């Protein structure tokens, strides 16, 4: 009986000659001489560093070592010697190498297979000429050694690997980080590339200076914004060196009602860790979408598209609380850190801070300059007020009429116990907004209360991220777009991983027809909250407005499959069909959307629009009459139907800045970008309207 091959942990590197195939087709003799140089040097460095040649691959080699240190030293030695000796054969010829520590399985002939080999090969393939790239598993044990210098390159999704991995470039001993190219190779660059590289270096210094001052992160490129528009700082994926998902902490308390406490801790940690500008933290909606599912760390990593997961449990008994937390590498399943905290309930804030700091240290990440604590909000002076706040947030997330009403009551009780508890005021503002948006109470009554509550929250704590984003939303509702953009930007600077701020920022940018920037913010929101249907729906709608019907349909269908109970993606699908002239499909999708949300003006208005566009004016007018008879009529919705019916003069009666608002789905900004309004574009009344509501 043949024994099953056993796996072991090994350090391996893959190295090859850059551009070998092209060279071989042009000058076969030179290519053969380069391979001879490589083979000679491989044997040389393996003897020096105790490595084993697993196999040659023509223009490359795979080698195994007993330690990560030996693998890195030998890879650097090989690359440097090859650059020197190859100069006589092919000027500027270079190697590239990838180093990884992982599980390998040995075949009968000594060949190696498995995760360790695959990852090293993918790292090698992603390296540039002259680079030695290493994985986090190599970097972690070597990061404190003075003879190794590493430049973080952020997370990369490598072909064939389920989860993204952190990648580092290793610099030779005695060099400055980033100065990898030998002098002769540098002079081989065209003059234009040298100038571009110098400019990029100066820009990098300026960006680093801004990050140190502002604690923010850069943009993905120069945004297409008007000259007088302030820049929008959003997290650039290139600045993220790690990603993390916080799995909902398990409630192990004797009282199942204490689940609010475990959920609250999870929420606080998501917010706290989001303050690390180099850490991409999966949003709450995506994390809690996995609640109750028995997934191991690797599966969680795949679902959330993250390289690490923080998970744990909470047991609350009387005034005592036990919190167990562990940080796991989702690719290997290895535990990077764990600890159990037995404390008084009043010490829960210290526990949150300790967990966040431990995670940051394990990932070698630090808070930006000027930010001393991971705390996302000022702490309440009354512990009972904090528990009332957590209960309120737990009830608020239900979005039901009863749940939101209970949340508002709990927030008010928290404020009564601690009037200076800023988070409770912010929570109350959010409760009022949901009551208005979902039609549970009138907007006329609720939105002024929401504004009062959020202003009080920010007066108490001007750095409260949730309150800044909420105020931005309310200002956007008031057509104060510039102030709204300012609030969203500030919230993102304070917490680059807060997906709701990116989502609302994207919508505000769409309203001002800054589509390129809007699409970038949509993508950022999706990256941070990949399992949340709301940002996906909004992204589909923006793609539709930019004319990308195929992209819009792909995203809309994805959301419909993810959350079939939501009406908005179906509404987007109806408009995609409308744009393609597919009348029957447009009406069918709009009818399905309206059936799911009969109380939402935007859903009904969209259906009336489709009826009007397909010639069924009778049913369109029936819905129009219902919208006009609503106790709190949606002006944007009514105007949309009237325009679809061709009744432009009547539509202008509703396009009045005194009554105009966006019911969150009815599309207050739509006249600016929707082709339906094209017949009105040259009308002075339309131009004046856009200016008065802040859309021009």
XYZ file of C-alpha atoms in Angstrom:
696
model
C 0.000 0.000 0.000
C 1.426 3.396 -1.023
C 1.674 5.894 1.841
C -0.081 9.210 1.417
C 2.423 12.056 0.925
C 2.792 14.204 4.048
C 2.970 17.980 4.070
C 5.521 20.147 5.816
C 6.289 23.822 6.274
C 9.063 25.177 4.056
C 10.511 28.426 2.771
C 10.730 28.458 -1.023
C 11.505 30.863 -3.801
C 10.799 30.948 -7.498
C 13.044 33.051 -9.727
C 13.188 33.570 -13.492
C 14.746 35.780 -16.160
C 12.520 38.699 -17.141
C 11.658 38.806 -20.858
C 13.412 35.551 -21.644
C 10.927 34.345 -24.300
C 11.215 37.556 -26.305
C 15.000 37.465 -26.079
C 15.133 33.831 -27.225
C 13.114 34.696 -30.332
C 15.517 37.555 -31.176
C 18.909 36.174 -30.083
C 18.892 32.498 -29.127
C 22.621 32.388 -28.384
C 22.400 35.257 -25.884
C 19.381 33.644 -24.236
C 21.287 30.364 -23.769
C 24.257 32.235 -22.254
C 21.922 33.968 -19.772
C 20.510 30.608 -18.670
C 24.068 29.346 -18.142
C 24.789 32.385 -15.959
C 21.625 31.742 -13.937
C 22.384 28.033 -13.403
C 25.901 28.794 -12.248
C 24.698 31.417 -9.778
C 21.853 29.283 -8.427
C 24.307 26.566 -7.408
C 26.581 29.197 -5.883
C 23.957 30.888 -3.683
C 22.324 27.611 -2.634
C 25.675 26.329 -1.361
C 26.207 29.547 0.581
C 22.742 29.635 2.177
C 21.986 25.969 2.714
C 19.275 25.680 0.073
C 18.160 22.780 -2.115
C 17.467 23.096 -5.825
C 14.060 21.542 -6.323
C 14.047 21.926 -10.100
C 15.122 24.117 -12.964
C 12.435 25.536 -15.228
C 14.431 26.502 -18.293
C 14.840 30.199 -17.614
C 14.072 29.872 -13.900
C 14.455 27.801 -10.748
C 12.581 26.644 -7.651
C 14.563 26.302 -4.418
C 13.763 25.209 -0.848
C 15.252 26.447 2.425
C 15.038 25.642 6.114
C 14.250 29.257 7.066
C 12.679 32.395 5.648
C 15.868 34.318 6.416
C 18.007 31.986 4.289
C 15.493 32.095 1.437
C 15.415 35.902 1.377
C 19.197 36.293 1.641
C 19.814 33.849 -1.184
C 17.162 35.449 -3.432
C 18.732 38.880 -2.957
C 22.230 37.502 -3.585
C 21.054 35.728 -6.727
C 19.343 38.822 -8.116
C 22.311 41.126 -7.438
C 24.957 38.770 -8.853
C 22.861 38.001 -11.917
C 22.436 41.725 -12.667
C 26.246 42.130 -12.557
C 27.260 39.099 -14.599
C 24.438 39.312 -17.139
C 25.540 42.839 -18.040
C 28.255 41.384 -20.267
C 25.702 39.247 -22.121
C 22.538 41.373 -22.315
C 22.734 44.860 -20.763
C 20.043 45.509 -18.118
C 18.901 41.843 -18.048
C 17.232 41.169 -14.713
C 15.695 38.445 -12.589
C 12.499 38.562 -10.566
C 11.781 36.384 -7.542
C 8.964 35.499 -5.162
C 9.516 34.098 -1.647
C 6.922 32.417 0.567
C 6.707 30.232 3.654
C 3.909 27.691 3.487
C 2.896 24.063 3.378
C 4.498 21.901 0.682
C 4.145 18.275 -0.310
C 7.148 16.380 -1.724
C 6.719 14.079 -4.691
C 8.668 10.791 -5.158
C 11.251 12.598 -7.304
C 11.818 15.389 -4.756
C 9.635 17.917 -6.583
C 7.463 20.128 -4.399
C 3.772 20.949 -4.686
C 1.165 22.777 -2.597
C 0.280 26.209 -1.295
C 3.862 27.224 -0.541
C 4.996 26.624 -4.108
C 1.891 28.120 -5.739
C 2.103 31.336 -3.726
C 5.827 31.791 -4.387
C 5.192 31.311 -8.120
C 2.380 33.891 -8.138
C 4.552 36.388 -6.245
C 7.360 35.871 -8.753
C 4.978 36.453 -11.667
C 3.758 39.737 -10.155
C 7.282 41.067 -9.489
C 8.873 43.738 -11.636
C 12.398 43.357 -13.083
C 14.927 43.282 -10.278
C 12.347 42.832 -7.505
C 12.291 40.215 -4.782
C 8.733 40.042 -3.451
C 7.775 38.250 -0.250
C 4.500 37.323 1.406
C 3.350 38.386 4.845
C 4.367 34.956 6.178
C 7.963 35.756 5.219
C 7.840 39.386 6.330
C 6.388 38.760 9.789
C 9.310 36.831 11.376
C 11.920 39.019 9.654
C 10.470 42.502 10.112
C 12.501 43.292 13.244
C 15.833 42.136 11.832
C 18.082 45.067 11.016
C 19.619 43.463 7.912
C 16.243 43.269 6.158
C 14.326 46.273 4.858
C 10.791 45.883 3.512
C 8.602 48.174 1.435
C 4.883 47.357 1.779
C 3.129 47.111 -1.584
C -0.351 46.586 -0.178
C -2.686 43.696 -0.737
C -2.787 41.909 -4.051
C -5.184 39.407 -5.486
C -2.943 36.829 -7.100
C -4.238 34.399 -9.683
C -5.300 31.083 -8.191
C -5.399 32.334 -4.574
C -8.827 32.643 -2.941
C -8.022 35.563 -0.608
C -5.824 38.647 -1.132
C -2.368 38.559 0.447
C -0.101 41.298 1.729
C 2.973 41.741 -0.451
C 6.311 43.346 0.456
C 9.380 44.174 -1.603
C 12.572 43.267 0.210
C 15.496 45.653 -0.173
C 19.172 44.620 -0.100
C 21.141 45.190 3.082
C 22.358 48.767 3.402
C 20.022 50.177 0.749
C 17.269 52.732 1.178
C 13.799 51.363 0.706
C 12.812 51.682 -2.903
C 16.406 52.066 -4.243
C 16.635 48.627 -5.804
C 17.889 49.380 -9.337
C 21.707 49.330 -9.779
C 23.330 52.380 -11.324
C 23.964 50.864 -14.745
C 20.356 49.701 -15.057
C 19.109 53.149 -14.050
C 21.105 54.820 -16.821
C 19.487 52.428 -19.299
C 16.146 54.174 -18.720
C 15.004 56.680 -21.346
C 15.306 60.297 -20.206
C 11.492 60.717 -20.212
C 11.060 57.781 -17.797
C 13.707 59.223 -15.471
C 11.852 62.545 -15.359
C 8.539 60.792 -14.733
C 10.068 58.738 -11.951
C 11.496 61.870 -10.334
C 8.121 63.595 -10.513
C 6.434 60.555 -9.003
C 8.951 60.566 -6.166
C 8.276 64.232 -5.372
C 4.534 63.605 -5.463
C 4.935 60.645 -3.117
C 6.758 62.853 -0.612
C 3.963 65.427 -0.764
C 1.294 62.753 -0.288
C 3.137 61.290 2.706
C 3.297 64.775 4.202
C -0.441 65.212 3.767
C -1.120 61.835 5.336
C 0.976 62.692 8.353
C -0.860 65.976 8.823
C -4.397 64.876 8.062
C -4.518 61.184 8.867
C -6.214 60.633 5.513
C -5.267 58.701 2.423
C -4.675 59.667 -1.169
C -6.872 59.450 -4.233
C -6.609 56.958 -7.068
C -5.478 59.610 -9.496
C -6.246 63.227 -10.275
C -10.043 63.565 -9.972
C -11.975 65.161 -12.807
C -13.401 67.998 -10.738
C -13.953 71.691 -11.429
C -11.003 73.982 -10.682
C -12.680 75.509 -7.647
C -13.829 72.176 -6.169
C -11.827 71.048 -3.124
C -10.100 67.697 -3.583
C -11.797 64.570 -2.340
C -9.520 62.377 -0.269
C -10.624 58.768 -0.384
C -8.725 55.623 0.503
C -6.614 54.556 -2.442
C -6.402 50.745 -2.631
C -2.643 51.126 -3.091
C -2.329 52.597 0.415
C -4.033 49.606 2.049
C -1.383 47.147 3.233
C -3.828 44.798 4.943
C -7.504 43.896 5.029
C -9.654 42.686 7.893
C -13.130 41.428 8.562
C -14.602 41.568 12.066
C -16.890 38.571 12.433
C -19.891 39.143 14.721
C -18.782 38.165 18.215
C -20.714 35.216 19.634
C -22.990 35.898 22.592
C -22.215 33.297 25.263
C -24.113 35.117 28.010
C -26.724 33.196 30.029
C -29.267 35.774 28.852
C -29.786 35.590 25.060
C -31.079 39.171 25.228
C -27.480 40.253 25.871
C -26.807 39.774 22.168
C -26.991 43.557 21.802
C -23.810 43.771 23.885
C -21.882 41.361 21.631
C -23.140 43.133 18.513
C -22.201 46.470 20.038
C -18.645 45.293 20.702
C -18.368 44.076 17.101
C -19.594 47.445 15.856
C -17.173 49.378 18.053
C -14.228 47.292 16.832
C -15.183 47.776 13.181
C -15.227 51.525 13.766
C -12.055 51.577 15.847
C -9.972 49.533 13.407
C -11.269 51.600 10.506
C -9.204 54.477 11.882
C -6.036 52.729 10.665
C -5.529 54.323 7.231
C -3.598 51.348 5.855
C -6.165 48.769 6.928
C -9.209 48.024 4.778
C -11.958 46.923 7.151
C -15.043 45.175 5.791
C -18.213 47.117 6.547
C -20.767 46.208 9.166
C -23.470 45.196 6.718
C -21.199 42.627 5.081
C -19.857 41.319 8.384
C -23.306 40.877 9.895
C -24.620 39.278 6.694
C -22.550 36.267 7.782
C -23.984 36.131 11.291
C -25.217 32.694 12.274
C -23.327 30.934 9.490
C -20.745 28.383 10.592
C -17.799 29.518 8.501
C -14.136 29.007 9.292
C -11.600 31.793 8.882
C -10.702 30.804 5.333
C -14.334 30.852 4.221
C -14.858 34.200 5.948
C -11.847 35.550 4.080
C -13.317 34.487 0.747
C -16.770 35.914 1.507
C -15.449 39.291 2.706
C -12.420 39.394 0.371
C -10.067 40.003 3.314
C -6.732 38.597 4.393
C -7.458 38.520 8.129
C -10.430 37.937 10.400
C -10.967 39.084 13.977
C -13.427 36.827 15.760
C -14.396 36.086 19.328
C -17.093 35.809 21.955
C -18.642 37.791 24.784
C -20.041 36.455 28.038
C -21.811 39.014 30.207
C -22.877 37.958 33.684
C -24.101 40.678 36.013
C -21.408 43.322 36.229
C -18.694 41.023 34.859
C -17.813 40.511 31.213
C -15.457 38.038 29.572
C -14.266 38.801 26.052
C -12.227 36.331 24.021
C -10.720 37.526 20.753
C -8.391 36.080 18.143
C -6.856 37.321 14.907
C -6.546 34.730 12.140
C -4.802 34.720 8.761
C -7.599 33.691 6.389
C -5.272 32.158 3.836
C -3.389 29.819 6.157
C -5.869 29.565 9.039
C -3.009 30.354 11.443
C -3.769 32.328 14.592
C -1.702 35.533 14.771
C -2.901 36.754 18.171
C -5.424 35.820 20.843
C -6.340 36.917 24.341
C -9.084 36.619 26.939
C -10.190 39.606 29.004
C -12.029 39.196 32.322
C -13.190 42.626 33.421
C -15.907 44.662 35.039
C -18.547 45.834 32.562
C -17.337 49.396 33.026
C -13.929 48.398 31.612
C -15.365 47.407 28.224
C -13.974 50.580 26.629
C -10.454 49.671 27.735
C -10.960 46.162 26.337
C -11.990 47.615 22.967
C -8.881 49.787 22.921
C -6.588 46.874 23.871
C -8.023 44.600 21.189
C -7.685 47.273 18.513
C -4.093 48.038 19.522
C -3.177 44.342 19.576
C -4.586 43.843 16.076
C -2.728 46.900 14.799
C 0.543 45.677 16.304
C 0.073 42.158 14.919
C -0.335 43.663 11.448
C 2.439 46.236 12.049
C 0.052 49.170 11.573
C -0.094 52.386 13.567
C -2.613 55.170 14.088
C -1.834 58.311 12.104
C 0.000 61.163 13.776
C -2.239 63.217 16.034
C -4.643 60.345 16.666
C -3.823 58.971 20.093
C -6.662 56.512 20.639
C -8.726 54.000 18.716
C -11.838 55.331 20.433
C -14.342 56.390 17.774
C -16.425 58.538 20.105
C -16.291 60.231 23.467
C -17.085 57.811 26.262
C -20.294 58.209 28.272
C -20.003 59.085 31.936
C -22.835 56.663 32.748
C -22.469 52.951 31.887
C -26.240 52.475 31.885
C -26.486 55.195 29.220
C -24.017 53.220 27.089
C -26.055 50.026 27.451
C -29.219 51.917 26.491
C -27.370 53.231 23.447
C -26.301 49.705 22.420
C -29.879 48.470 22.825
C -31.054 51.407 20.729
C -28.638 50.636 17.886
C -29.679 46.976 18.026
C -33.357 47.932 17.673
C -32.655 50.592 15.028
C -31.050 48.069 12.675
C -34.340 46.234 12.296
C -35.681 49.220 10.276
C -39.188 48.127 11.274
C -41.732 50.693 12.478
C -41.753 49.246 15.991
C -37.991 48.698 16.106
C -37.115 52.249 15.081
C -39.681 53.732 17.474
C -38.141 51.658 20.295
C -34.668 52.776 19.238
C -35.657 56.443 19.428
C -37.066 55.896 22.906
C -33.889 54.111 24.078
C -31.679 56.873 22.676
C -33.774 59.470 24.504
C -33.412 57.485 27.748
C -29.635 57.347 27.235
C -29.551 61.117 26.722
C -31.630 61.643 29.863
C -29.018 59.729 31.875
C -26.057 61.387 30.138
C -26.977 64.569 28.215
C -23.398 64.897 26.930
C -23.287 61.424 25.324
C -22.734 62.446 21.680
C -23.289 58.976 20.173
C -26.795 58.803 21.673
C -27.710 62.110 20.012
C -26.334 60.778 16.700
C -28.337 57.595 17.140
C -31.478 59.619 17.757
C -30.862 61.574 14.532
C -30.540 58.316 12.610
C -33.786 57.016 14.115
C -35.640 60.164 13.071
C -34.242 59.866 9.532
C -35.404 56.258 9.159
C -38.864 57.201 10.445
C -39.045 59.912 7.773
C -37.545 57.945 4.887
C -39.603 54.795 5.503
C -42.785 56.838 5.814
C -43.423 55.923 9.460
C -43.658 59.627 10.359
C -43.812 62.747 8.207
C -40.599 64.229 6.890
C -41.843 67.673 7.887
C -41.887 66.525 11.504
C -38.840 64.235 11.615
C -36.100 65.888 9.567
C -35.918 69.091 11.651
C -35.625 66.893 14.751
C -32.883 64.876 13.058
C -30.954 68.053 12.227
C -31.243 69.282 15.794
C -30.027 65.946 17.185
C -27.044 65.610 14.826
C -25.913 69.194 15.435
C -26.023 68.521 19.167
C -23.948 65.349 18.649
C -21.270 67.240 16.710
C -21.249 70.098 19.203
C -20.339 67.493 21.825
C -17.918 65.514 19.641
C -16.830 67.148 16.381
C -14.940 63.997 15.327
C -17.883 61.601 15.528
C -17.736 59.935 12.115
C -21.324 58.623 12.036
C -22.676 62.065 12.933
C -20.583 63.791 10.258
C -21.904 61.410 7.609
C -25.485 61.827 8.860
C -25.206 65.618 8.780
C -23.830 65.358 5.254
C -26.867 63.337 4.256
C -29.234 65.895 5.776
C -27.417 68.778 4.100
C -27.638 66.946 0.797
C -31.387 66.639 1.357
C -31.464 70.415 1.807
C -29.659 70.813 -1.538
C -26.577 72.157 0.266
C -24.272 69.967 -1.800
C -20.972 71.714 -1.028
C -21.476 71.399 2.731
C -22.593 67.791 2.315
C -19.450 66.932 0.350
C -17.341 68.572 3.051
C -18.949 66.432 5.771
C -18.539 63.226 3.772
C -14.877 64.001 3.092
C -14.209 64.720 6.739
C -15.877 61.473 7.811
C -13.719 59.539 5.331
C -10.553 61.254 6.530
C -11.330 60.160 10.083
C -12.342 56.621 9.078
C -11.316 55.610 5.547
C -13.154 52.291 5.997
C -16.607 53.774 6.729
C -18.582 52.522 3.691
C -21.715 54.604 4.271
C -19.753 57.848 3.883
C -18.350 56.624 0.560
C -21.843 55.550 -0.535
C -23.441 58.897 0.296
C -20.491 60.777 -1.193
C -20.978 58.865 -4.444
C -24.660 59.841 -4.557
C -23.827 63.503 -3.919
C -21.263 63.432 -6.734
C -23.819 61.902 -9.090
C -26.160 64.774 -8.220
C -23.542 67.245 -9.453
C -22.781 65.152 -12.560
C -19.236 64.304 -11.413
C -19.615 60.752 -12.656
C -15.975 59.708 -12.805
C -15.472 60.530 -9.139
C -18.843 59.056 -8.244
C -17.995 55.718 -9.840
C -14.692 55.614 -7.928
C -16.518 56.200 -4.628
C -19.121 53.567 -5.502
C -16.334 51.067 -6.108
C -14.730 52.003 -2.804
C -18.009 51.443 -0.961
C -18.381 48.051 -2.638
C -14.816 47.103 -1.776
C -15.490 47.915 1.867
C -18.955 46.353 2.027
C -19.031 43.582 -0.604
C -22.122 41.809 0.751
C -24.314 44.882 1.275
C -26.980 45.250 -1.426
C -27.528 49.000 -0.951
C -24.211 50.266 -2.405
C -24.467 47.678 -5.173
C -27.907 48.988 -6.155
C -26.659 52.573 -6.184
C -23.650 51.588 -8.282
C -25.932 49.869 -10.811
C -28.031 53.029 -11.040
C -25.007 55.248 -11.626
C -23.680 52.904 -14.314
C -27.097 53.210 -15.965
C -26.928 57.017 -15.817
C -23.482 56.959 -17.467
C -24.830 54.813 -20.311
C -23.031 51.590 -19.319
C -26.107 49.395 -19.757
C -24.208 46.096 -19.718
C -22.372 46.969 -16.502
C -25.568 48.261 -14.920
C -27.465 45.090 -15.813
C -24.714 42.827 -14.491
C -24.662 44.654 -11.155
C -28.464 44.916 -10.889
C -28.913 41.195 -11.502
C -26.264 40.459 -8.896
C -28.163 42.530 -6.301
C -31.501 40.955 -7.213
C -29.986 37.518 -6.615
C -28.417 38.686 -3.330
C -31.525 40.469 -1.972
C -34.671 39.562 -3.956
C -36.832 41.381 -1.406
C -35.452 44.814 -2.395
C -37.368 46.958 -4.859
C -34.696 49.400 -6.002
C -32.536 47.022 -8.104
C -35.712 45.944 -9.903
C -36.474 49.603 -10.556
C -32.991 50.001 -12.033
C -33.610 46.926 -14.213
C -36.815 48.506 -15.479
C -34.884 51.606 -16.584
C -32.245 49.468 -18.266
C -35.005 47.792 -20.274
C -36.490 51.239 -20.971
C -33.159 52.467 -22.354
C -32.973 49.423 -24.619
C -36.517 49.887 -25.884
C -37.721 46.682 -24.200
C -41.116 48.022 -23.149
C -42.729 44.833 -21.858
C -39.704 43.919 -19.738
C -39.493 47.484 -18.393
C -43.110 47.423 -17.210
C -42.771 43.944 -15.726
C -39.690 44.880 -13.669
C -41.325 48.136 -12.506
C -44.465 46.256 -11.441
C -42.405 43.807 -9.405
C -40.568 46.713 -7.726
C -43.797 48.567 -6.853
C -45.341 45.379 -5.464
C -42.402 45.017 -3.068
C -42.615 48.645 -1.847
C -46.134 50.020 -2.310
C -45.478 52.697 0.341
C -42.385 54.127 -1.410
C -43.130 57.036 -3.730
C -40.094 56.332 -5.915
C -41.240 52.783 -6.665
C -44.741 53.923 -7.629
C -43.441 56.873 -9.663
C -41.131 54.590 -11.627
C -44.043 52.293 -12.474
C -46.172 55.261 -13.592
C -43.251 56.432 -15.723
C -43.062 53.034 -17.461
C -46.794 53.027 -18.081
C -46.560 56.522 -19.581
C -43.562 55.633 -21.731
C -45.404 52.592 -23.145
C -48.607 54.526 -23.864
C -50.711 53.317 -20.905
C -51.589 56.849 -19.742
C -54.666 55.729 -17.817
C -52.733 53.655 -15.307
C -49.973 56.257 -15.165
C -52.516 58.924 -14.181
C -54.058 56.654 -11.546
C -50.700 56.376 -9.802
C -50.082 60.102 -10.268
C -53.344 60.877 -8.463
C -52.292 58.599 -5.578
C -48.910 60.325 -5.307
C -50.509 63.776 -5.277
C -52.952 62.656 -2.583
C -50.209 61.427 -0.224
C -50.086 63.220 3.105
C -46.416 63.995 2.487
C -46.177 64.095 -1.337
C -42.851 63.436 -3.045
C -42.324 66.348 -5.431
C -39.509 64.594 -7.298
C -41.732 61.564 -7.893
C -44.711 63.599 -9.126
C -42.569 65.725 -11.448
C -41.037 62.590 -12.949
C -44.459 61.159 -13.843
C -45.662 64.468 -15.300
C -42.557 64.757 -17.476
C -43.087 61.179 -18.678
C -46.665 62.153 -19.604
C -45.404 65.204 -21.476
C -47.151 67.664 -19.133
C -44.165 69.964 -18.730
C -45.919 73.084 -17.425
C -47.572 71.077 -14.653
C -44.246 69.386 -13.906
C -42.639 72.792 -13.340
C -45.242 73.522 -10.649
C -43.752 70.646 -8.661
C -40.140 71.510 -9.528
C -40.164 74.136 -6.809
C -37.160 74.361 -4.444
C -39.502 75.071 -1.514
C -41.078 71.611 -1.729
C -38.440 69.665 -3.658
C -36.795 66.788 -1.871
C -35.455 63.333 -2.540
C -37.373 60.618 -0.702
C -34.124 58.613 -0.746
C -35.342 56.554 -3.670
C -37.489 59.042 -5.593
C -34.488 60.678 -7.219
C -34.264 64.345 -6.195
C -31.116 64.754 -8.318
C -32.473 62.833 -11.327
C -33.487 65.870 -13.483
C -29.800 66.775 -13.732
C -28.767 63.471 -15.328
C -31.868 61.559 -16.527
C -32.476 61.589 -20.337
C -36.225 61.757 -19.564
C -35.713 65.470 -18.861
C -33.884 66.217 -22.126
C -36.887 68.094 -23.644
C -36.638 70.606 -20.766
C -32.895 71.299 -20.867
C -33.124 74.564 -22.809
C -36.139 75.882 -20.917
C -35.129 78.870 -18.714
C -37.399 77.524 -15.969
C -35.419 74.251 -15.899
C -32.066 76.009 -15.826
C -33.268 78.229 -12.980
C -34.633 75.209 -11.095
C -31.315 73.325 -11.282
C -29.499 76.385 -9.967
C -31.956 76.977 -7.119
C -31.796 73.406 -5.830
C -28.005 73.300 -6.015
C -27.716 70.969 -9.003
C -26.006 73.512 -11.263
